[in-house]
Amino acid sequence: MPEEYPRNLRELEASFSTEEACRAYLLRLRWPEGFRCRRCGGGRYWPVRGTLLECVGCGCQTSVTAGTIFQDTRTPLPVWFRAMWWMTTQKNGASALGLQRVLGLKSYETAWAWLHKLRRAMVRPGRDRLRGRIEVDECYVGGLEEGLPGRLNLDKALVVIAAQEDGPGIGRIRMRQIMDASAESLIPFVRDSVEPGSVVHTDGWAGYLPLKAEGYEHDVTVVRGKRKTASELLPRVHRVVSLLKRWLLGTHQGAVSHKHLDYYLDEFTFRFNRRRSGSRGKLFYRLMQQAVATDPAPLDQILHPESTAKTKPQSVGVK
Ligand SMILES: [Zn+2]
């Protein structure tokens, strides 16, 4: 299907004012090659009661929202579409308070939960890895003071960042919250984020030493004395870090708890990697596309991600 998206709010409202129009759009996104029954693989269906698709071959019923972030929603789809439009077109991202105002939602909690559902669709597993020359470094996020000696800090979250070099500028990025700066935390991140054979540029921290054995070219710059700071040696990562901190403090007033930080990092990455996209509608399209490919997230899982969602490295080493 050619990329099909509204170019502005007027087009959004004209195209997606009804439940039927929204469902038809989701159907095209979910099955770009045409409907496929998940049980028998058949390609033909009857519409049943407006929202269900019944396979002609085996009688199995499904709906276009089943198994997506829209599953079991009681909110009309046009409202979801407006929320997603708003979230993708805000240059600096969306806060729950802002969404609550724009949609006239009664509760702040509802707006907050929606944004979290949408963040889960912002970075999909299995996305392609960065390649080329990549800077990698970790930093602390949250709290006001910058870094303590020994890279140990218990109040702040430790985030590892990979930034692709694009001439003097920055290409795409990846980031993840990690328990500590041990090799057991750092190496799996690089493995998931960077294509083997790429050049990974880091400082001299021992946690990065196994990179060579993992099939990367490892370019180490050792920070000696005070003449050059890490931010000069790995300028792209540190530019990303300062933008991330500003975003967390600005759009979200610094009110992001560690247990939800991963999802904010996903949102930041989603926006950053598409920052040069000429059309905001394209971000909306990409988010929609990922939303129909993302498992539903029950509210309980959103409130307590530590018990169910992403797994983090469990090593206890201290950097
Ligand atoms: Zn079937």
XYZ file of C-alpha atoms and ligand atoms in Angstrom:
320
model
C 0.000 0.000 0.000
C 1.392 3.429 -0.840
C 2.025 5.512 2.253
C -1.323 7.080 2.856
C -1.649 9.719 5.550
C -3.348 13.027 6.276
C -1.188 16.093 5.645
C -2.846 18.332 8.200
C -5.496 18.418 10.883
C -8.224 19.299 8.394
C -7.445 16.239 6.289
C -7.298 14.067 9.404
C -10.742 15.201 10.460
C -12.158 14.844 6.971
C -10.747 11.319 6.467
C -11.237 9.819 9.909
C -14.442 11.169 11.331
C -16.195 7.802 11.556
C -15.478 4.444 13.150
C -15.861 2.782 9.722
C -13.276 5.014 8.049
C -10.778 4.364 10.850
C -11.344 0.612 10.691
C -10.896 0.570 6.927
C -7.577 2.401 7.332
C -6.369 0.007 10.031
C -7.391 -2.906 7.824
C -5.189 -1.646 4.982
C -2.282 -1.086 7.353
C -2.599 -4.404 9.081
C -2.969 -6.520 5.959
C -1.232 -4.522 3.229
C -1.375 -7.580 0.947
C -4.998 -8.254 1.797
C -6.684 -10.054 4.702
C -5.178 -13.371 5.877
C -6.977 -15.629 8.314
C -4.661 -16.396 11.224
C -6.063 -19.907 11.591
C -6.314 -21.273 8.034
C -4.466 -18.651 6.019
C -7.533 -18.022 3.840
C -7.767 -14.659 2.139
C -11.539 -14.070 2.006
C -13.881 -12.840 4.721
C -17.415 -11.673 5.390
C -17.970 -8.568 7.447
C -20.032 -9.408 10.535
C -21.903 -6.790 12.586
C -19.712 -3.995 11.296
C -16.610 -4.783 13.330
C -15.844 -8.471 12.834
C -14.226 -10.278 9.932
C -15.344 -13.859 9.484
C -13.096 -16.123 7.425
C -14.990 -17.646 4.509
C -12.830 -20.780 4.671
C -13.012 -21.761 8.353
C -15.499 -19.419 10.006
C -12.893 -18.040 12.387
C -13.722 -14.490 13.518
C -11.362 -11.661 14.213
C -11.436 -7.887 14.208
C -9.014 -5.374 12.875
C -8.193 -4.186 16.398
C -7.729 -7.640 17.977
C -4.132 -8.171 19.053
C -3.213 -4.511 18.587
C -2.936 -1.625 21.035
C -6.573 -0.772 20.178
C -7.863 -4.111 21.455
C -10.800 -3.830 23.889
C -10.793 -0.065 23.778
C -14.078 1.597 24.638
C -12.900 4.848 23.126
C -14.128 5.565 19.596
C -11.349 5.118 17.040
C -11.655 8.684 15.695
C -10.648 9.883 19.181
C -7.638 7.552 19.155
C -6.688 8.864 15.730
C -6.836 12.447 16.995
C -4.707 11.530 19.998
C -2.153 9.904 17.720
C -2.186 12.845 15.370
C -1.629 15.190 18.260
C 1.127 13.061 19.740
C 3.057 12.848 16.476
C 2.614 16.448 15.403
C 3.759 18.101 18.634
C 7.315 19.066 17.907
C 8.489 18.439 21.441
C 6.306 15.497 22.184
C 3.184 15.073 24.144
C 2.508 15.421 27.826
C -0.474 13.793 29.482
C -1.788 17.180 30.593
C -1.605 18.469 27.030
C -3.467 15.473 25.650
C -6.098 15.752 28.357
C -6.740 19.363 27.327
C -6.776 18.767 23.582
C -9.225 15.872 23.731
C -11.198 17.223 26.656
C -10.643 14.018 28.620
C -12.079 13.969 32.120
C -9.138 12.319 33.789
C -5.423 12.935 33.705
C -4.862 9.221 34.352
C -6.663 8.300 31.138
C -4.489 10.657 29.106
C -1.374 9.322 30.831
C -2.336 5.687 30.123
C -3.051 6.478 26.464
C 0.316 8.054 25.943
C 1.938 5.017 27.494
C 0.033 2.688 25.202
C 1.197 4.725 22.239
C 4.807 4.820 23.420
C 4.772 1.037 23.322
C 4.128 1.264 19.609
C 6.965 3.690 19.016
C 9.831 1.248 18.910
C 9.216 -2.247 17.649
C 11.331 -5.233 18.407
C 13.134 -6.481 15.335
C 13.813 -3.014 13.991
C 16.985 -2.813 11.956
C 20.281 -2.099 13.633
C 22.560 0.867 13.150
C 25.551 0.407 10.884
C 28.649 2.349 9.937
C 30.525 4.288 12.618
C 28.699 4.432 15.921
C 29.540 6.324 19.108
C 28.484 4.546 22.303
C 28.586 5.927 25.844
C 26.498 5.876 29.017
C 25.145 8.745 31.072
C 23.027 9.350 34.132
C 19.567 10.789 33.711
C 17.452 12.372 36.438
C 18.617 14.508 39.324
C 20.564 17.695 38.973
C 24.222 17.020 39.594
C 26.319 15.779 36.747
C 28.122 12.524 37.351
C 29.916 11.283 40.421
C 33.372 9.751 40.416
C 33.566 6.036 39.797
C 30.454 6.101 37.597
C 28.355 4.963 40.543
C 25.066 6.614 41.311
C 22.021 5.086 42.916
C 19.439 7.864 42.526
C 19.786 8.385 38.838
C 19.009 6.091 35.964
C 21.884 4.909 33.836
C 21.209 5.090 30.105
C 23.433 3.778 27.328
C 23.246 5.531 23.984
C 24.398 4.650 20.482
C 24.614 7.472 17.941
C 25.391 6.851 14.294
C 27.909 9.199 12.713
C 26.634 11.072 9.678
C 29.531 13.245 8.642
C 29.874 15.751 11.460
C 26.210 15.228 12.307
C 24.117 12.493 13.880
C 22.277 9.804 11.965
C 19.957 7.486 13.862
C 20.158 6.627 17.549
C 19.257 3.829 19.964
C 19.140 3.960 23.753
C 18.315 1.781 26.721
C 18.208 2.026 30.493
C 20.723 -0.362 32.076
C 21.243 -1.628 35.609
C 24.945 -0.850 35.650
C 27.856 -0.226 33.299
C 29.201 -3.767 33.334
C 29.964 -5.608 30.112
C 26.930 -7.816 30.887
C 24.717 -4.742 30.493
C 26.564 -2.870 27.757
C 27.369 -5.637 25.308
C 23.788 -6.955 24.849
C 22.701 -3.384 24.103
C 25.346 -2.990 21.393
C 24.469 -6.426 20.016
C 20.783 -5.455 19.727
C 21.480 -1.980 18.367
C 24.488 -2.161 16.074
C 25.164 -4.363 13.053
C 28.319 -6.524 13.477
C 31.200 -5.303 11.354
C 30.425 -1.686 12.271
C 32.977 0.522 13.996
C 32.003 1.193 17.616
C 33.692 4.213 19.142
C 33.846 4.337 22.961
C 36.001 5.639 25.762
C 38.446 3.334 27.532
C 35.931 1.829 29.970
C 36.564 -1.900 30.520
C 32.896 -2.778 30.000
C 33.398 -2.241 26.273
C 36.426 -4.494 25.944
C 34.497 -7.576 24.686
C 33.289 -5.645 21.612
C 36.079 -6.931 19.434
C 35.244 -10.540 20.252
C 31.609 -9.748 19.328
C 32.572 -8.943 15.764
C 32.832 -5.162 15.973
C 35.710 -2.948 15.099
C 36.408 -1.176 18.372
C 37.780 2.330 18.250
C 38.834 3.423 21.748
C 39.574 6.997 22.715
C 41.032 7.240 26.176
C 40.262 10.397 28.107
C 43.546 11.501 29.643
C 43.866 14.341 32.086
C 41.466 17.263 31.838
C 42.399 18.572 28.442
C 39.507 16.987 26.635
C 36.216 15.979 28.152
C 34.164 12.949 27.165
C 31.662 15.218 25.461
C 34.347 16.458 23.089
C 35.592 12.964 22.333
C 32.139 11.476 21.810
C 30.297 14.635 20.765
C 27.281 13.012 19.119
C 26.287 10.880 22.085
C 26.652 13.854 24.384
C 24.592 16.082 22.122
C 21.844 13.439 22.237
C 22.149 13.241 26.021
C 21.673 16.963 26.455
C 18.658 16.965 24.114
C 17.191 14.004 26.018
C 17.645 15.721 29.379
C 16.138 18.934 28.095
C 13.154 17.010 26.716
C 12.577 15.120 29.985
C 12.768 18.339 31.970
C 10.767 20.421 29.508
C 7.933 18.345 28.106
C 7.697 16.077 31.123
C 8.918 18.425 33.898
C 11.412 15.797 34.979
C 8.556 13.716 36.377
C 9.561 10.398 34.822
C 10.094 7.471 37.159
C 12.799 4.933 36.464
C 10.326 2.145 35.888
C 8.716 4.024 33.002
C 11.865 5.584 31.622
C 12.345 2.935 28.906
C 9.153 4.021 27.202
C 10.103 7.670 27.251
C 13.417 6.685 25.712
C 11.464 4.893 22.983
C 9.426 8.014 22.293
C 12.499 10.208 22.220
C 14.216 7.782 19.822
C 11.141 7.593 17.571
C 11.031 11.380 17.274
C 14.755 11.879 16.985
C 15.178 9.322 14.199
C 12.448 11.019 12.214
C 13.361 14.590 13.007
C 14.185 15.376 9.387
C 10.979 13.892 8.021
C 9.373 16.598 5.917
C 5.865 15.611 6.849
C 4.426 15.191 10.312
C 1.779 13.007 8.704
C 4.490 10.498 7.978
C 5.148 10.073 11.703
C 1.435 9.553 12.206
C 1.481 6.892 9.481
C 4.492 5.126 10.998
C 2.930 5.138 14.475
C -0.355 3.756 13.099
C 1.523 1.075 11.220
C 3.376 0.059 14.368
C 0.252 0.310 16.522
C -1.474 -2.455 14.555
C 1.657 -4.597 14.915
C 2.072 -4.036 18.675
C 0.525 -6.304 21.284
C -2.152 -4.817 23.504
C -0.848 -3.464 26.807
C -3.322 -3.844 29.665
C -3.340 -0.933 32.110
C -1.936 -3.115 34.849
C 1.118 -3.847 32.744
C 1.564 -0.158 32.017
C 1.442 0.759 35.702
C 3.815 -2.027 36.745
C 6.164 -2.617 33.841
C 8.801 -4.165 36.104
C 6.677 -7.249 36.655
C 5.778 -8.012 33.061
C 7.233 -5.986 30.250
C 10.773 -5.493 29.063
C 13.466 -7.509 30.716
C 16.573 -5.756 31.838
C 20.010 -7.186 32.389
C 20.131 -8.538 35.903
C 23.871 -8.369 36.584
C 25.015 -6.730 39.801
C 28.466 -5.457 38.816
C 29.258 -1.862 39.649
C 31.094 0.447 37.343
Zn -9.801 -19.213 8.214
